[in-house]
Amino acid sequence: MKIGIYGYGNLARGVECASQRADDITLAAVFSRRDPASVKTLTGVPVFPAADVLRFKDEFDVLVICGGSATDLPKMTPTLARDFNVVDSFDTHADIPQHFDAVDAAARAGGKTALISGGWDPGMFSLARVYASAILPGSKSYTFWGRGVSQGHSDAVRRIPGVLDARQYTVPVPAALEAVRAGEQPELSTREKHTRECYVVAEPGADLTAIERAIKTMPKYFDEYDTTVTFITEEEMRRDHSALPHGGSVITSGVTGLSDENKQVIEYRLALDSNPEFTGSVLVALARAVGRMNARGDVGCKTVLDVPPAMLSPLSAEELRRKML
Amino acid sequence: MKIGIYGYGNLARGVECASQRADDITLAAVFSRRDPASVKTLTGVPVFPAADVLRFKDEFDVLVICGGSATDLPKMTPTLARDFNVVDSFDTHADIPQHFDAVDAAARAGGKTALISGGWDPGMFSLARVYASAILPGSKSYTFWGRGVSQGHSDAVRRIPGVLDARQYTVPVPAALEAVRAGEQPELSTREKHTRECYVVAEPGADLTAIERAIKTMPKYFDEYDTTVTFITEEEMRRDHSALPHGGSVITSGVTGLSDENKQVIEYRLALDSNPEFTGSVLVALARAVGRMNARGDVGCKTVLDVPPAMLSPLSAEELRRKML
């Protein structure tokens, strides 16, 4: 199977690394809106102008679209889904239905298969929520994120005047995790579920008190959380905070028995040294499934919830039953 | 959707309880090889002789077969799959390919849909292994069971002369769990992964030393494990060991990045107060999927690996995308 990557940032490099490990998948090209001469890929895979992508219409089985959810993907995926089987990682939860409809119409018009919102949340965490709630009707699912770097929150801090660089870690509250794991089904406010840790490099002479206040009171991003702000040097930022770890847990807690007498707890947990490389690995497995679904005539827009799990694996159905079931 | 249960033991009672919680599913009848007059169901659902099941050929959408894997299911499932959509929990891993072929032939001949090896291992744990290994090629998956009651091992101890009753708990070794969770990919022997705890009620005057030796040296069941044997009274057995808890973890540990520099760990964990009620809950969700797959013409034998996750849920595809993705 031949895949292409459209857009070349952190996530795309994760897809590039992951495709190296998949024996049945070859990454054939990267498309970038930047000048191709200025883009150096990790593995030396050739780079072409994004504007030329249609010339490669019959060259790829699947195109993995690595754009941002805010402005890129709502345009890119519906546009490309008419001419390519595509996978994206659209993660604005509230806008998924709308994105789905736009991509579905395009993919059906072109006889292509598209999968949106791949990755781990949405993606693998969605699967965990759906399986667990189907098994345990009336259960409660809790999603905890972290400890890990939130790019969106890091960017928000970087936009504050006087901030040179920033890294924000989302951290689950241990007592909340513990109560949920014990099957207690607590009601948890936003503040009770996660704390936020900010590491900030300030401009020389900046008003640190003002920066800290600006962070802690920022609506939506920080005001509903207990946030700590630590000022560090550029050197410390490079040394201690250059990785992009993340992860978290979906914990579902329900009861069974005629009188609710038995607690049942299901947890799906990720501990990731590299968020973009893991997300890229999920997208490559999904690209395999999308190529297969299209080959059997299953067109239109899909999500992870529509994909038979066996389709993600390079193993045959027989091998899976023999070795993995 | 109307379902029936074929066979009425602990697992069947779990299915019965679970069907009460599924608004879209009605349990219409139980079939038993015992005299129906002697079988009292938890919810008062009627009991019919197993021999009469064919008279109900058109009355059910799906029949959940609750027999043992050793001798019942290899006969029951292929026989019933010709006339009913069926779900079973066949769990003899090595014989799954053979069971699959027999059930597949029967189901195809009858235009029915069958799902074998539902439950949690095989079942949800199989899903965890397949998803994780597809995402992380070259990773290692470790399956830990417990702390929980193994019925097979409890039965094996009960067959030792001088033993009145016994309960065996399988317990993961904490250090092994910890190393695997840390992404260390250790090589673990059978002994290093699990210990076994036996609680035994002996006949008055029995040779306790002989019983303990018989347990600890029993081939396959105990000889490769560190086993502890504790003699207790009938009263203590009833008071402390009448529940059937179980659970465990599938932990997959892999690396990503061009030089394997990033560890990625995925864990799927179950903590179950009641093993049969949880397994029954999985079977009911799978019965929903089997009914739907048959309705859309997807016949033959399936496993959890073939079922699009959305099919397990009572929610519509639109609701799932809006609420769960």
PDB file of N, CA, C and O in Angstrom, chain B residues 5 14 23 41 46 63 65 98 137 153 157 191 193 236 238-239 241 243 250 262 281:
ATOM      1  N   ILE B   5     -31.538 -17.740  25.697  1.00  0.00           N
ATOM      2  CA  ILE B   5     -30.319 -18.270  26.310  1.00  0.00           C
ATOM      3  C   ILE B   5     -30.385 -19.786  26.241  1.00  0.00           C
ATOM      4  O   ILE B   5     -31.414 -20.382  26.586  1.00  0.00           O
ATOM      5  N   GLY B  14     -25.604 -14.261  34.211  1.00  0.00           N
ATOM      6  CA  GLY B  14     -24.975 -12.982  33.861  1.00  0.00           C
ATOM      7  C   GLY B  14     -25.624 -12.370  32.627  1.00  0.00           C
ATOM      8  O   GLY B  14     -25.868 -11.157  32.570  1.00  0.00           O
ATOM      9  N   ASP B  23     -32.182  -1.648  27.049  1.00  0.00           N
ATOM     10  CA  ASP B  23     -33.563  -1.249  26.746  1.00  0.00           C
ATOM     11  C   ASP B  23     -34.072  -1.823  25.439  1.00  0.00           C
ATOM     12  O   ASP B  23     -35.272  -2.000  25.256  1.00  0.00           O
ATOM     13  N   THR B  41     -35.353 -19.323  37.074  1.00  0.00           N
ATOM     14  CA  THR B  41     -34.551 -18.205  36.566  1.00  0.00           C
ATOM     15  C   THR B  41     -34.645 -17.014  37.519  1.00  0.00           C
ATOM     16  O   THR B  41     -35.607 -16.885  38.286  1.00  0.00           O
ATOM     17  N   PRO B  46     -39.346 -17.657  31.162  1.00  0.00           N
ATOM     18  CA  PRO B  46     -39.736 -19.064  31.052  1.00  0.00           C
ATOM     19  C   PRO B  46     -38.600 -19.974  30.574  1.00  0.00           C
ATOM     20  O   PRO B  46     -37.739 -19.553  29.810  1.00  0.00           O
ATOM     21  N   LEU B  63     -29.543 -16.224  19.673  1.00  0.00           N
ATOM     22  CA  LEU B  63     -29.487 -17.172  20.780  1.00  0.00           C
ATOM     23  C   LEU B  63     -28.085 -17.081  21.399  1.00  0.00           C
ATOM     24  O   LEU B  63     -27.076 -17.214  20.688  1.00  0.00           O
ATOM     25  N   ILE B  65     -25.429 -18.808  23.564  1.00  0.00           N
ATOM     26  CA  ILE B  65     -25.163 -20.181  23.991  1.00  0.00           C
ATOM     27  C   ILE B  65     -24.220 -20.165  25.187  1.00  0.00           C
ATOM     28  O   ILE B  65     -23.073 -19.712  25.075  1.00  0.00           O
ATOM     29  N   GLN B  98     -10.372 -24.225  14.583  1.00  0.00           N
ATOM     30  CA  GLN B  98     -11.216 -25.380  14.261  1.00  0.00           C
ATOM     31  C   GLN B  98     -12.692 -25.083  14.566  1.00  0.00           C
ATOM     32  O   GLN B  98     -13.583 -25.369  13.759  1.00  0.00           O
ATOM     33  N   PRO B 137       3.723  -1.553  15.582  1.00  0.00           N
ATOM     34  CA  PRO B 137       4.374  -2.748  15.034  1.00  0.00           C
ATOM     35  C   PRO B 137       5.659  -3.042  15.806  1.00  0.00           C
ATOM     36  O   PRO B 137       6.373  -2.116  16.192  1.00  0.00           O
ATOM     37  N   HIS B 153      -9.089 -23.835  37.752  1.00  0.00           N
ATOM     38  CA  HIS B 153      -8.135 -24.221  38.786  1.00  0.00           C
ATOM     39  C   HIS B 153      -8.851 -24.593  40.080  1.00  0.00           C
ATOM     40  O   HIS B 153      -8.414 -25.492  40.797  1.00  0.00           O
ATOM     41  N   VAL B 157      -8.567 -28.364  41.979  1.00  0.00           N
ATOM     42  CA  VAL B 157      -8.254 -28.617  43.391  1.00  0.00           C
ATOM     43  C   VAL B 157      -9.371 -29.446  44.032  1.00  0.00           C
ATOM     44  O   VAL B 157      -9.114 -30.360  44.830  1.00  0.00           O
ATOM     45  N   ARG B 191       6.248 -18.385  35.939  1.00  0.00           N
ATOM     46  CA  ARG B 191       6.348 -18.156  37.385  1.00  0.00           C
ATOM     47  C   ARG B 191       6.500 -16.684  37.723  1.00  0.00           C
ATOM     48  O   ARG B 191       6.021 -16.216  38.762  1.00  0.00           O
ATOM     49  N   LYS B 193       5.206 -14.164  36.152  1.00  0.00           N
ATOM     50  CA  LYS B 193       4.037 -13.334  35.822  1.00  0.00           C
ATOM     51  C   LYS B 193       2.897 -13.442  36.849  1.00  0.00           C
ATOM     52  O   LYS B 193       2.242 -12.456  37.154  1.00  0.00           O
ATOM     53  N   GLU B 236     -15.889 -20.086  56.621  1.00  0.00           N
ATOM     54  CA  GLU B 236     -15.010 -19.051  56.046  1.00  0.00           C
ATOM     55  C   GLU B 236     -15.126 -19.029  54.518  1.00  0.00           C
ATOM     56  O   GLU B 236     -15.104 -17.964  53.899  1.00  0.00           O
ATOM     57  N   ARG B 238     -17.761 -19.779  52.720  1.00  0.00           N
ATOM     58  CA  ARG B 238     -19.016 -19.112  52.378  1.00  0.00           C
ATOM     59  C   ARG B 238     -18.905 -17.609  52.592  1.00  0.00           C
ATOM     60  O   ARG B 238     -19.334 -16.807  51.764  1.00  0.00           O
ATOM     61  N   ARG B 239     -18.298 -17.241  53.700  1.00  0.00           N
ATOM     62  CA  ARG B 239     -18.266 -15.831  54.084  1.00  0.00           C
ATOM     63  C   ARG B 239     -17.305 -15.014  53.210  1.00  0.00           C
ATOM     64  O   ARG B 239     -17.620 -13.905  52.776  1.00  0.00           O
ATOM     65  N   HIS B 241     -15.377 -16.167  50.331  1.00  0.00           N
ATOM     66  CA  HIS B 241     -14.983 -16.574  48.977  1.00  0.00           C
ATOM     67  C   HIS B 241     -16.153 -16.973  48.091  1.00  0.00           C
ATOM     68  O   HIS B 241     -16.014 -17.822  47.218  1.00  0.00           O
ATOM     69  N   ALA B 243     -17.860 -14.841  46.162  1.00  0.00           N
ATOM     70  CA  ALA B 243     -17.944 -14.008  44.950  1.00  0.00           C
ATOM     71  C   ALA B 243     -17.021 -14.551  43.859  1.00  0.00           C
ATOM     72  O   ALA B 243     -16.181 -15.409  44.118  1.00  0.00           O
ATOM     73  N   VAL B 250      -4.198  -6.116  29.695  1.00  0.00           N
ATOM     74  CA  VAL B 250      -3.368  -6.322  28.518  1.00  0.00           C
ATOM     75  C   VAL B 250      -2.506  -5.068  28.394  1.00  0.00           C
ATOM     76  O   VAL B 250      -3.045  -3.957  28.263  1.00  0.00           O
ATOM     77  N   ASN B 262      11.352   6.795  21.639  1.00  0.00           N
ATOM     78  CA  ASN B 262      10.192   7.067  22.475  1.00  0.00           C
ATOM     79  C   ASN B 262       9.405   5.802  22.819  1.00  0.00           C
ATOM     80  O   ASN B 262       8.984   5.064  21.945  1.00  0.00           O
ATOM     81  N   SER B 281     -22.502  -9.466  30.135  1.00  0.00           N
ATOM     82  CA  SER B 281     -22.758  -8.132  29.590  1.00  0.00           C
ATOM     83  C   SER B 281     -22.098  -7.962  28.227  1.00  0.00           C
ATOM     84  O   SER B 281     -22.659  -7.341  27.317  1.00  0.00           O
TER      85      SER B 281
END
